[in-house]
Amino acid sequence: MAESRPRVWVSQPLFDDVIARLGEYFEVVSTSQVSEYTPQQVSAALAEVDGALITLNERIGSEQIAGAQRLRAIANVGVGYNNLDVPALSAAGIIATNTPDVLTETTADFGFALLMATARRITEAERWLREGHWRQWSFQNLLGADLHGSTLGILGMGRIGQGIARRASGFDMKVLYHNRSRLPEAVERQTRASYVGFDALLAQADHLVLVLPYSKENHHLIDARALLQMKPTATLVNIARGGIVDEGALADALGNGRLAAAGLDVFEGEPAVDPRLLALRNVVLTPHIASGSLATRRAMVSLAVDNLIAAMGFGPDAGSPPNQIGA
Ligand code: GLV
């Protein structure tokens, strides 16, 4: 009798032609619908498969793998993996992977775009125009803050943070960064970025971009106290994870003039957005699209497919997927 092939679950629709490669090795269970799963539905799907290719929508912890006796690997399509309980997966012998590098430049592009839109009030100005308020060109209308010549603060100086720093030097910005550990001097020179303490970063930045990975330790790192340390003229951009910012405190600061503007691509309870943020005019809101160019999203899926094939013991990297998390 022919041996049955391992079965893998693909949780969301993700470019059929890229996913098709999984069919060379596995029986593939996929969906053509963008799906919102309950935790129980994720458990039920995982209980039936040997591997899974999932997105940041699917949260996987000890409860979801409790009945997944056959599960050997989870490939996350994304660089951030706070949707996975990595210690629980490791303890159960399940390999987890992510998709770094392929999205670095696209995400840095977007971080910069969001910063420009926020500082120069682009979406607010467009709304104003569409709403028919433009009667006459006026000198003091919709004035924003300059990027060129200003001080950019980058919190989290990994690959994406460094990409943003490189873009900033083209705008003649002074770049300060804070990171868990200071970068080698050669990287500081190449990115033209100077290391400062967390409080100094908050106090000196004209624009602050958050690009650090989310963890329990940095939950609400940007809280009311941190916001109070920032310049009232400053802009804050978050392309990391929503949980890093206390959104209530941010809405207060934006509403009472303690902070000029914010650009947010990520939210604590996404896809829900705090109604107070929705009501403010000085915040640019985008639906978690920083890595969302067509080429990059395809590259992310392709890398996750490679990772899953390798983690399941097939292909050129059989058994040692290059992007294993927590190995
Ligand atoms: C997106 O947010 C990612 O982590 O790739």
Coordinates of C-alpha atoms and ligand atoms in Angstrom, one line a residue:
M1 CA 0.0 0.0 0.0
A2 CA 1.3 3.5 -0.9
E3 CA 2.4 5.4 2.2
S4 CA 0.1 8.4 2.8
R5 CA 1.8 11.8 2.5
P6 CA 2.1 14.2 5.4
R7 CA -0.8 16.6 5.6
V8 CA -0.4 20.4 6.0
W9 CA -2.9 23.1 6.7
V10 CA -2.7 26.5 5.0
S11 CA -4.8 28.8 7.1
Q12 CA -5.5 31.7 4.7
P13 CA -5.6 32.2 0.9
L14 CA -2.0 33.0 0.0
F15 CA -1.1 33.1 -3.7
D16 CA -2.1 29.7 -5.1
D17 CA 0.8 29.4 -7.5
V18 CA 3.3 29.9 -4.6
I19 CA 1.5 27.5 -2.3
A20 CA 1.3 24.9 -5.1
R21 CA 4.9 23.9 -4.3
L22 CA 3.6 22.3 -1.0
G23 CA 1.7 19.9 -3.2
E24 CA 4.9 18.2 -4.3
Y25 CA 5.4 16.9 -0.8
F26 CA 2.2 17.1 1.1
E27 CA -1.5 16.7 1.0
V28 CA -2.6 20.3 1.4
V29 CA -5.7 21.4 3.3
S30 CA -6.3 25.1 2.2
T31 CA -9.1 27.6 2.0
S32 CA -10.1 30.1 -0.6
Q33 CA -11.8 32.4 2.0
V34 CA -10.1 34.9 4.2
S35 CA -11.1 33.2 7.5
E36 CA -11.4 34.3 11.1
Y37 CA -10.9 31.3 13.3
T38 CA -11.8 30.8 16.9
P39 CA -9.1 29.3 19.2
Q40 CA -11.1 26.1 19.1
Q41 CA -11.2 26.0 15.3
V42 CA -7.4 26.5 15.2
S43 CA -7.0 23.5 17.7
A44 CA -9.3 21.4 15.5
A45 CA -7.4 22.2 12.3
L46 CA -4.0 21.5 14.0
A47 CA -5.2 18.2 15.4
E48 CA -5.6 16.8 11.9
V49 CA -2.2 17.8 10.3
D50 CA 1.5 17.2 10.4
G51 CA 2.4 20.8 9.5
A52 CA 0.9 24.2 9.2
L53 CA 1.5 27.4 7.3
I54 CA -0.2 30.3 9.1
T55 CA -0.4 34.0 9.4
L56 CA -0.3 36.4 12.3
N57 CA -4.1 36.1 12.7
E58 CA -3.8 32.6 14.0
R59 CA -2.7 32.4 17.7
I60 CA -1.1 29.2 18.7
G61 CA -0.3 28.3 22.3
S62 CA -0.3 25.2 24.5
E63 CA -4.1 24.9 24.2
Q64 CA -4.0 24.8 20.4
I65 CA -1.4 22.1 20.3
A66 CA -2.7 20.0 23.1
G67 CA -4.6 17.6 20.7
A68 CA -2.1 18.0 17.8
Q69 CA -0.3 14.7 18.2
R70 CA 1.1 14.6 14.7
L71 CA 2.1 18.3 14.4
R72 CA 5.8 18.7 13.7
A73 CA 6.2 22.2 12.2
I74 CA 4.5 25.6 12.0
A75 CA 5.7 28.1 9.4
N76 CA 4.6 31.7 10.2
V77 CA 4.2 34.0 7.3
G78 CA 5.6 37.1 8.9
V79 CA 8.7 38.3 10.7
G80 CA 7.0 39.0 14.0
Y81 CA 5.8 35.9 15.8
N82 CA 4.1 37.1 18.9
N83 CA 1.1 35.0 17.8
L84 CA 3.1 31.9 18.6
D85 CA 4.0 30.6 22.1
V86 CA 7.4 29.5 21.1
P87 CA 8.4 27.9 24.4
A88 CA 5.3 25.8 24.3
L89 CA 5.9 24.8 20.8
S90 CA 9.6 23.9 21.5
A91 CA 8.6 21.9 24.6
A92 CA 6.3 19.9 22.4
G93 CA 9.1 19.4 19.8
I94 CA 7.3 21.5 17.2
I95 CA 9.6 23.5 14.9
A96 CA 8.5 27.1 14.3
T97 CA 9.8 29.4 11.5
N98 CA 9.3 33.0 10.4
T99 CA 10.1 35.1 7.3
P100 CA 12.8 37.7 8.0
D101 CA 14.9 39.6 5.5
V102 CA 12.5 39.4 2.5
L103 CA 10.3 42.1 3.9
T104 CA 13.0 44.5 5.3
E105 CA 13.2 47.0 2.6
T106 CA 9.5 47.1 1.8
T107 CA 8.7 47.6 5.4
A108 CA 11.3 50.3 5.8
D109 CA 9.8 52.1 2.7
F110 CA 6.4 52.0 4.4
G111 CA 7.7 53.2 7.7
F112 CA 9.1 56.2 5.9
A113 CA 6.0 56.8 3.9
L114 CA 3.9 56.7 7.1
L115 CA 6.3 59.1 8.8
M116 CA 6.0 61.5 5.9
A117 CA 2.2 61.2 5.7
T118 CA 2.0 61.9 9.4
A119 CA 4.4 64.8 9.7
R120 CA 3.1 66.5 6.6
R121 CA -0.6 65.7 7.3
I122 CA -1.2 64.1 3.9
T123 CA -4.2 62.0 4.7
E124 CA -5.8 64.8 6.8
A125 CA -5.2 67.3 4.0
E126 CA -6.8 64.9 1.4
R127 CA -9.8 64.3 3.7
W128 CA -10.2 68.1 4.1
L129 CA -10.1 68.6 0.3
R130 CA -12.5 65.8 -0.5
E131 CA -14.9 67.2 2.1
G132 CA -15.1 70.4 0.1
H133 CA -13.4 72.8 2.6
W134 CA -11.0 74.3 0.1
R135 CA -12.3 77.7 -0.8
Q136 CA -9.0 79.6 -1.4
W137 CA -5.3 78.9 -1.2
S138 CA -4.2 80.0 2.2
F139 CA -0.8 80.5 3.7
Q140 CA -1.3 78.9 7.1
N141 CA -3.4 76.0 6.1
L142 CA -2.5 72.5 7.2
L143 CA 1.1 73.3 8.3
G144 CA 3.2 70.3 9.1
A145 CA 6.6 69.4 10.5
D146 CA 9.7 69.0 8.4
L147 CA 11.6 65.8 8.1
H148 CA 14.8 67.2 6.5
G149 CA 17.1 68.5 9.1
S150 CA 15.1 67.1 12.0
T151 CA 16.1 64.4 14.5
L152 CA 14.7 60.9 13.9
G153 CA 14.5 58.5 16.8
I154 CA 14.4 54.8 16.0
L155 CA 13.4 52.4 18.8
G156 CA 14.5 48.9 17.8
M157 CA 17.5 48.9 15.5
G158 CA 17.2 45.5 13.8
R159 CA 17.1 45.1 10.0
I160 CA 14.0 47.3 9.5
G161 CA 15.2 50.0 11.8
Q162 CA 18.5 50.1 10.0
G163 CA 16.7 50.3 6.7
I164 CA 14.8 53.4 8.0
A165 CA 18.0 54.9 9.2
R166 CA 19.6 54.6 5.7
R167 CA 16.6 56.3 4.2
A168 CA 16.8 59.1 6.7
S169 CA 20.3 60.0 5.8
G170 CA 18.9 60.9 2.3
F171 CA 16.7 63.4 4.0
D172 CA 19.6 64.9 6.0
M173 CA 18.1 63.8 9.3
K174 CA 20.1 63.3 12.4
V175 CA 19.4 59.7 13.4
L176 CA 19.4 58.5 17.1
Y177 CA 18.5 55.0 18.1
H178 CA 17.9 52.9 21.1
N179 CA 18.1 49.1 21.1
R180 CA 18.5 46.2 23.6
S181 CA 22.2 46.2 22.6
R182 CA 24.3 48.8 21.0
L183 CA 25.2 48.0 17.3
P184 CA 28.8 47.5 16.2
E185 CA 30.6 50.7 15.3
A186 CA 30.8 49.8 11.6
V187 CA 27.0 49.5 11.4
E188 CA 26.5 52.8 13.3
R189 CA 28.8 54.4 10.8
Q190 CA 27.1 52.8 7.8
T191 CA 23.6 53.8 9.0
R192 CA 24.8 57.2 10.4
A193 CA 23.0 56.5 13.6
S194 CA 24.0 57.3 17.2
Y195 CA 23.1 55.2 20.2
V196 CA 21.3 56.9 23.1
G197 CA 19.4 55.8 26.2
F198 CA 15.6 55.3 26.0
D199 CA 14.8 58.5 27.9
A200 CA 17.2 60.6 25.7
L201 CA 15.6 59.1 22.6
L202 CA 12.1 60.1 23.8
A203 CA 13.3 63.6 24.7
Q204 CA 15.3 64.4 21.6
A205 CA 13.4 62.9 18.7
D206 CA 11.3 65.2 16.5
H207 CA 10.0 62.0 15.0
L208 CA 10.0 58.6 16.7
V209 CA 9.5 55.3 14.8
L210 CA 8.8 52.1 16.7
V211 CA 10.3 49.0 15.0
L212 CA 11.0 46.7 17.9
P213 CA 9.7 43.1 18.3
Y214 CA 6.8 42.9 20.8
S215 CA 7.2 40.9 24.0
K216 CA 5.5 40.9 27.4
E217 CA 8.4 43.0 28.7
N218 CA 7.7 45.9 26.3
H219 CA 3.9 45.8 26.6
H220 CA 2.8 49.5 26.8
L221 CA 6.4 50.7 26.8
I222 CA 5.1 53.9 25.2
D223 CA 2.7 54.8 28.0
A224 CA 1.6 58.2 29.4
R225 CA 4.9 58.7 31.2
A226 CA 6.9 58.0 28.0
L227 CA 4.6 60.3 25.9
L228 CA 5.1 63.1 28.4
Q229 CA 8.9 62.9 27.8
M230 CA 8.4 63.5 24.1
K231 CA 8.4 66.9 22.5
P232 CA 4.8 68.3 22.1
T233 CA 5.7 68.9 18.4
A234 CA 6.8 65.3 17.9
T235 CA 5.3 62.6 15.7
L236 CA 5.1 59.0 16.7
V237 CA 5.0 56.2 14.1
N238 CA 4.3 52.5 15.0
I239 CA 5.0 49.8 12.5
A240 CA 5.9 47.2 15.1
R241 CA 3.0 45.8 17.2
G242 CA 0.1 47.6 18.7
G243 CA 0.7 46.3 22.2
I244 CA 3.9 48.4 22.5
V245 CA 1.8 51.6 22.8
D246 CA -0.8 52.4 25.4
E247 CA -3.5 53.5 22.9
G248 CA -5.6 55.2 25.6
A249 CA -2.6 57.3 26.7
L250 CA -1.8 58.1 23.1
A251 CA -5.3 59.2 22.3
D252 CA -5.1 61.5 25.4
A253 CA -1.8 63.0 24.3
L254 CA -3.0 63.5 20.7
G255 CA -6.2 65.0 21.8
N256 CA -4.8 67.5 24.4
G257 CA -1.9 68.7 22.3
R258 CA 0.8 66.9 24.2
L259 CA 1.9 65.2 21.0
A260 CA 1.5 66.6 17.5
A261 CA 0.6 63.5 15.4
A262 CA 0.8 59.7 15.1
G263 CA 1.0 57.3 12.3
L264 CA -0.2 53.8 13.2
D265 CA -0.1 50.7 11.1
V266 CA -0.6 48.3 14.0
F267 CA -3.2 48.2 16.8
E268 CA -3.5 46.4 20.1
G269 CA -6.9 44.8 19.3
E270 CA -6.6 44.8 15.5
P271 CA -8.7 44.7 13.4
A272 CA -10.6 46.7 16.0
V273 CA -9.3 50.3 16.3
D274 CA -9.9 52.4 19.4
P275 CA -12.9 54.8 18.5
R276 CA -11.0 57.6 20.2
L277 CA -8.2 57.2 17.6
L278 CA -10.7 57.0 14.8
A279 CA -12.2 60.3 15.9
L280 CA -8.9 62.3 15.9
R281 CA -7.7 64.2 12.9
N282 CA -4.0 64.1 13.8
V283 CA -3.5 60.4 13.4
V284 CA -2.9 58.5 10.2
L285 CA -4.3 54.9 10.4
T286 CA -3.5 52.0 8.1
P287 CA -4.5 48.4 8.4
H288 CA -1.2 46.6 9.1
I289 CA 0.1 46.8 5.6
A290 CA 3.8 47.7 6.1
S291 CA 5.1 44.6 4.3
G292 CA 2.3 44.8 1.7
S293 CA 3.9 45.2 -1.7
L294 CA 2.9 42.4 -4.1
A295 CA 6.4 41.3 -4.7
T296 CA 7.3 41.2 -1.0
R297 CA 4.1 39.4 0.1
R298 CA 4.8 36.8 -2.6
A299 CA 8.4 36.4 -1.3
M300 CA 7.2 36.0 2.3
V301 CA 4.9 33.2 1.3
S302 CA 7.5 31.6 -0.8
L303 CA 10.0 31.7 2.1
A304 CA 7.4 30.2 4.5
V305 CA 6.8 27.4 2.0
D306 CA 10.6 26.7 1.9
N307 CA 10.7 26.8 5.7
L308 CA 7.8 24.4 6.0
I309 CA 9.2 21.9 3.5
A310 CA 12.6 22.0 5.3
A311 CA 11.1 21.8 8.7
M312 CA 9.1 18.7 7.7
G313 CA 12.3 17.0 6.5
F314 CA 12.2 17.5 2.7
G315 CA 14.0 19.6 0.1
P316 CA 17.6 20.9 0.1
D317 CA 17.5 22.2 3.7
A318 CA 15.8 19.0 5.1
G319 CA 15.6 19.1 8.8
S320 CA 17.3 22.4 9.3
P321 CA 15.0 25.2 8.1
P322 CA 17.1 28.4 7.8
N323 CA 14.5 30.6 9.7
Q324 CA 13.8 28.5 12.7
I325 CA 12.7 30.5 15.7
G326 CA 14.1 29.9 19.2
A327 CA 16.4 27.1 18.0
Ligands
GLV1 C1 4.1 41.7 10.0 O1 3.7 42.5 10.8 C2 5.2 40.8 10.2 O2 5.5 40.6 11.3 O3 5.7 40.3 9.2

